[in-house]
Amino acid sequence: QVQLVESGGGWVQAGGSLRLSCAASGGTFRGYVMGWFRQAPGKEREFVASISGSYGGTYYANSVKGRFTISKDIAKNTGYLQMNSLKPEDTAVYYCAVGRTYEIKWRPGDYAYWGQGTQVTVSS
């Protein structure tokens, strides 16, 4: 059973940066897709970014493309989401997730393991 713990959230002014981390235990990222999702109050959970479990390919939601970067360190069993040029509309609880295959996925239902989430608040 893979357990995921996010960290790095917080409060930042618009235009600022944050780096989220996702530490895995009881399993490994190796060979499995990892994704980041977010959920704002009153809204559905939405896809942010995904990184393949094989070739390291990445895929981003249009709303974050060019501002966010997803990565992972297999040796540390940790995934990351670097968020730059943050906007107030990026405010949400951010979740990391790991799937059961290596392929890029963007639907929450394609992921098997989830962290508890970390709050990101961007003020204008």
PDB file of C-alpha atoms in Angstrom:
ATOM      1  CA  GLN A   1       0.000   0.000   0.000  1.00  0.00           C
ATOM      2  CA  VAL A   2       1.584   3.238  -1.166  1.00  0.00           C
ATOM      3  CA  GLN A   3       1.251   6.202   1.152  1.00  0.00           C
ATOM      4  CA  LEU A   4       1.773   9.722  -0.157  1.00  0.00           C
ATOM      5  CA  VAL A   5       2.445  12.848   1.882  1.00  0.00           C
ATOM      6  CA  GLU A   6       2.437  16.303   0.285  1.00  0.00           C
ATOM      7  CA  SER A   7       4.267  19.295   1.692  1.00  0.00           C
ATOM      8  CA  GLY A   8       5.384  22.741   0.624  1.00  0.00           C
ATOM      9  CA  GLY A   9       2.052  24.478   0.396  1.00  0.00           C
ATOM     10  CA  GLY A  10       1.448  27.882   1.900  1.00  0.00           C
ATOM     11  CA  TRP A  11       0.577  31.479   1.221  1.00  0.00           C
ATOM     12  CA  VAL A  12       2.233  33.488  -1.523  1.00  0.00           C
ATOM     13  CA  GLN A  13       1.572  36.727  -3.379  1.00  0.00           C
ATOM     14  CA  ALA A  14       0.632  36.686  -7.031  1.00  0.00           C
ATOM     15  CA  GLY A  15       3.712  36.273  -9.195  1.00  0.00           C
ATOM     16  CA  GLY A  16       5.500  34.255  -6.544  1.00  0.00           C
ATOM     17  CA  SER A  17       6.637  30.636  -6.506  1.00  0.00           C
ATOM     18  CA  LEU A  18       6.159  27.509  -4.434  1.00  0.00           C
ATOM     19  CA  ARG A  19       7.572  24.006  -4.699  1.00  0.00           C
ATOM     20  CA  LEU A  20       5.354  21.149  -3.611  1.00  0.00           C
ATOM     21  CA  SER A  21       6.813  17.794  -2.625  1.00  0.00           C
ATOM     22  CA  CYS A  22       5.166  14.368  -2.535  1.00  0.00           C
ATOM     23  CA  ALA A  23       6.975  11.733  -0.487  1.00  0.00           C
ATOM     24  CA  ALA A  24       6.045   8.097  -1.056  1.00  0.00           C
ATOM     25  CA  SER A  25       6.369   5.240   1.411  1.00  0.00           C
ATOM     26  CA  GLY A  26       5.333   1.612   1.246  1.00  0.00           C
ATOM     27  CA  GLY A  27       5.972   1.645  -2.486  1.00  0.00           C
ATOM     28  CA  THR A  28       7.816   3.436  -5.256  1.00  0.00           C
ATOM     29  CA  PHE A  29       7.218   5.838  -8.114  1.00  0.00           C
ATOM     30  CA  ARG A  30       9.439   3.725 -10.324  1.00  0.00           C
ATOM     31  CA  GLY A  31       7.454   2.507 -13.295  1.00  0.00           C
ATOM     32  CA  TYR A  32       4.232   4.265 -12.325  1.00  0.00           C
ATOM     33  CA  VAL A  33       2.614   7.474 -13.456  1.00  0.00           C
ATOM     34  CA  MET A  34       2.503  10.304 -10.934  1.00  0.00           C
ATOM     35  CA  GLY A  35       0.107  13.208 -11.128  1.00  0.00           C
ATOM     36  CA  TRP A  36      -0.850  16.429  -9.384  1.00  0.00           C
ATOM     37  CA  PHE A  37      -4.449  17.573  -9.042  1.00  0.00           C
ATOM     38  CA  ARG A  38      -6.076  20.502  -7.285  1.00  0.00           C
ATOM     39  CA  GLN A  39      -9.457  21.312  -5.841  1.00  0.00           C
ATOM     40  CA  ALA A  40     -10.770  24.770  -5.053  1.00  0.00           C
ATOM     41  CA  PRO A  41     -13.751  25.327  -2.737  1.00  0.00           C
ATOM     42  CA  GLY A  42     -17.008  24.453  -4.455  1.00  0.00           C
ATOM     43  CA  LYS A  43     -15.258  23.036  -7.510  1.00  0.00           C
ATOM     44  CA  GLU A  44     -14.434  19.577  -8.764  1.00  0.00           C
ATOM     45  CA  ARG A  45     -10.947  18.151  -8.490  1.00  0.00           C
ATOM     46  CA  GLU A  46      -9.035  19.095 -11.628  1.00  0.00           C
ATOM     47  CA  PHE A  47      -5.948  17.770 -13.344  1.00  0.00           C
ATOM     48  CA  VAL A  48      -2.760  19.839 -13.107  1.00  0.00           C
ATOM     49  CA  ALA A  49       0.160  17.746 -14.370  1.00  0.00           C
ATOM     50  CA  SER A  50       1.320  14.185 -14.919  1.00  0.00           C
ATOM     51  CA  ILE A  51       4.668  12.481 -15.444  1.00  0.00           C
ATOM     52  CA  SER A  52       5.078   9.096 -17.068  1.00  0.00           C
ATOM     53  CA  GLY A  53       6.442   6.150 -15.155  1.00  0.00           C
ATOM     54  CA  SER A  54       8.639   5.054 -18.015  1.00  0.00           C
ATOM     55  CA  TYR A  55      10.189   7.641 -20.312  1.00  0.00           C
ATOM     56  CA  GLY A  56       9.592  10.610 -18.033  1.00  0.00           C
ATOM     57  CA  GLY A  57       7.283  12.378 -20.417  1.00  0.00           C
ATOM     58  CA  THR A  58       5.082  15.092 -18.970  1.00  0.00           C
ATOM     59  CA  TYR A  59       1.657  16.547 -19.641  1.00  0.00           C
ATOM     60  CA  TYR A  60       0.098  19.726 -18.274  1.00  0.00           C
ATOM     61  CA  ALA A  61      -3.281  21.359 -18.044  1.00  0.00           C
ATOM     62  CA  ASN A  62      -3.451  24.393 -20.315  1.00  0.00           C
ATOM     63  CA  SER A  63      -4.038  26.630 -17.311  1.00  0.00           C
ATOM     64  CA  VAL A  64      -0.592  25.858 -15.854  1.00  0.00           C
ATOM     65  CA  LYS A  65       1.479  25.115 -18.958  1.00  0.00           C
ATOM     66  CA  GLY A  66       4.653  27.181 -19.016  1.00  0.00           C
ATOM     67  CA  ARG A  67       4.354  28.070 -15.318  1.00  0.00           C
ATOM     68  CA  PHE A  68       4.392  24.699 -13.531  1.00  0.00           C
ATOM     69  CA  THR A  69       6.935  21.881 -13.819  1.00  0.00           C
ATOM     70  CA  ILE A  70       6.409  18.323 -12.621  1.00  0.00           C
ATOM     71  CA  SER A  71       9.383  16.127 -11.780  1.00  0.00           C
ATOM     72  CA  LYS A  72      10.396  13.180  -9.642  1.00  0.00           C
ATOM     73  CA  ASP A  73      13.472  11.823  -7.907  1.00  0.00           C
ATOM     74  CA  ILE A  74      13.306   8.039  -7.939  1.00  0.00           C
ATOM     75  CA  ALA A  75      16.222   7.683  -5.521  1.00  0.00           C
ATOM     76  CA  LYS A  76      14.386   9.828  -2.972  1.00  0.00           C
ATOM     77  CA  ASN A  77      10.986   8.369  -3.863  1.00  0.00           C
ATOM     78  CA  THR A  78       9.695  11.927  -4.030  1.00  0.00           C
ATOM     79  CA  GLY A  79       7.772  13.855  -6.623  1.00  0.00           C
ATOM     80  CA  TYR A  80       7.705  17.607  -7.089  1.00  0.00           C
ATOM     81  CA  LEU A  81       5.589  20.364  -8.550  1.00  0.00           C
ATOM     82  CA  GLN A  82       7.446  23.621  -9.116  1.00  0.00           C
ATOM     83  CA  MET A  83       4.916  26.434  -9.421  1.00  0.00           C
ATOM     84  CA  ASN A  84       6.040  29.798 -10.784  1.00  0.00           C
ATOM     85  CA  SER A  85       4.168  32.973 -11.703  1.00  0.00           C
ATOM     86  CA  LEU A  86       1.359  31.982  -9.401  1.00  0.00           C
ATOM     87  CA  LYS A  87      -2.055  33.547  -9.853  1.00  0.00           C
ATOM     88  CA  PRO A  88      -4.982  33.924  -7.425  1.00  0.00           C
ATOM     89  CA  GLU A  89      -6.900  31.359  -9.487  1.00  0.00           C
ATOM     90  CA  ASP A  90      -4.242  28.785  -8.577  1.00  0.00           C
ATOM     91  CA  THR A  91      -5.537  28.840  -5.001  1.00  0.00           C
ATOM     92  CA  ALA A  92      -6.631  25.308  -4.087  1.00  0.00           C
ATOM     93  CA  VAL A  93      -5.758  22.195  -2.160  1.00  0.00           C
ATOM     94  CA  TYR A  94      -3.147  20.332  -4.182  1.00  0.00           C
ATOM     95  CA  TYR A  95      -3.008  16.540  -4.215  1.00  0.00           C
ATOM     96  CA  CYS A  96      -0.418  14.151  -5.565  1.00  0.00           C
ATOM     97  CA  ALA A  97      -1.427  10.734  -6.836  1.00  0.00           C
ATOM     98  CA  VAL A  98       0.166   7.576  -8.201  1.00  0.00           C
ATOM     99  CA  GLY A  99      -1.401   5.281 -10.763  1.00  0.00           C
ATOM    100  CA  ARG A 100      -1.107   1.567 -11.495  1.00  0.00           C
ATOM    101  CA  THR A 101       0.439   1.935 -14.943  1.00  0.00           C
ATOM    102  CA  TYR A 102       3.294   3.959 -16.460  1.00  0.00           C
ATOM    103  CA  GLU A 103       1.215   5.890 -18.989  1.00  0.00           C
ATOM    104  CA  ILE A 104       0.285   9.554 -18.677  1.00  0.00           C
ATOM    105  CA  LYS A 105      -3.163   9.916 -17.097  1.00  0.00           C
ATOM    106  CA  TRP A 106      -5.324  12.974 -16.468  1.00  0.00           C
ATOM    107  CA  ARG A 107      -8.498  11.581 -14.927  1.00  0.00           C
ATOM    108  CA  PRO A 108      -8.681  11.205 -11.130  1.00  0.00           C
ATOM    109  CA  GLY A 109     -10.245   7.747 -11.537  1.00  0.00           C
ATOM    110  CA  ASP A 110      -7.060   6.489 -13.218  1.00  0.00           C
ATOM    111  CA  TYR A 111      -5.044   6.993 -10.040  1.00  0.00           C
ATOM    112  CA  ALA A 112      -4.963   4.446  -7.221  1.00  0.00           C
ATOM    113  CA  TYR A 113      -3.157   6.249  -4.416  1.00  0.00           C
ATOM    114  CA  TRP A 114      -3.661   9.774  -3.116  1.00  0.00           C
ATOM    115  CA  GLY A 115      -2.072  12.063  -0.580  1.00  0.00           C
ATOM    116  CA  GLN A 116      -3.994  14.115   1.955  1.00  0.00           C
ATOM    117  CA  GLY A 117      -3.426  17.404   0.134  1.00  0.00           C
ATOM    118  CA  THR A 118      -1.628  20.653   0.866  1.00  0.00           C
ATOM    119  CA  GLN A 119      -3.211  24.105   0.758  1.00  0.00           C
ATOM    120  CA  VAL A 120      -1.880  26.720  -1.659  1.00  0.00           C
ATOM    121  CA  THR A 121      -3.209  30.259  -1.303  1.00  0.00           C
ATOM    122  CA  VAL A 122      -2.245  32.996  -3.755  1.00  0.00           C
ATOM    123  CA  SER A 123      -3.205  36.554  -2.872  1.00  0.00           C
ATOM    124  CA  SER A 124      -3.608  39.356  -5.378  1.00  0.00           C
TER     125      SER A 124
END
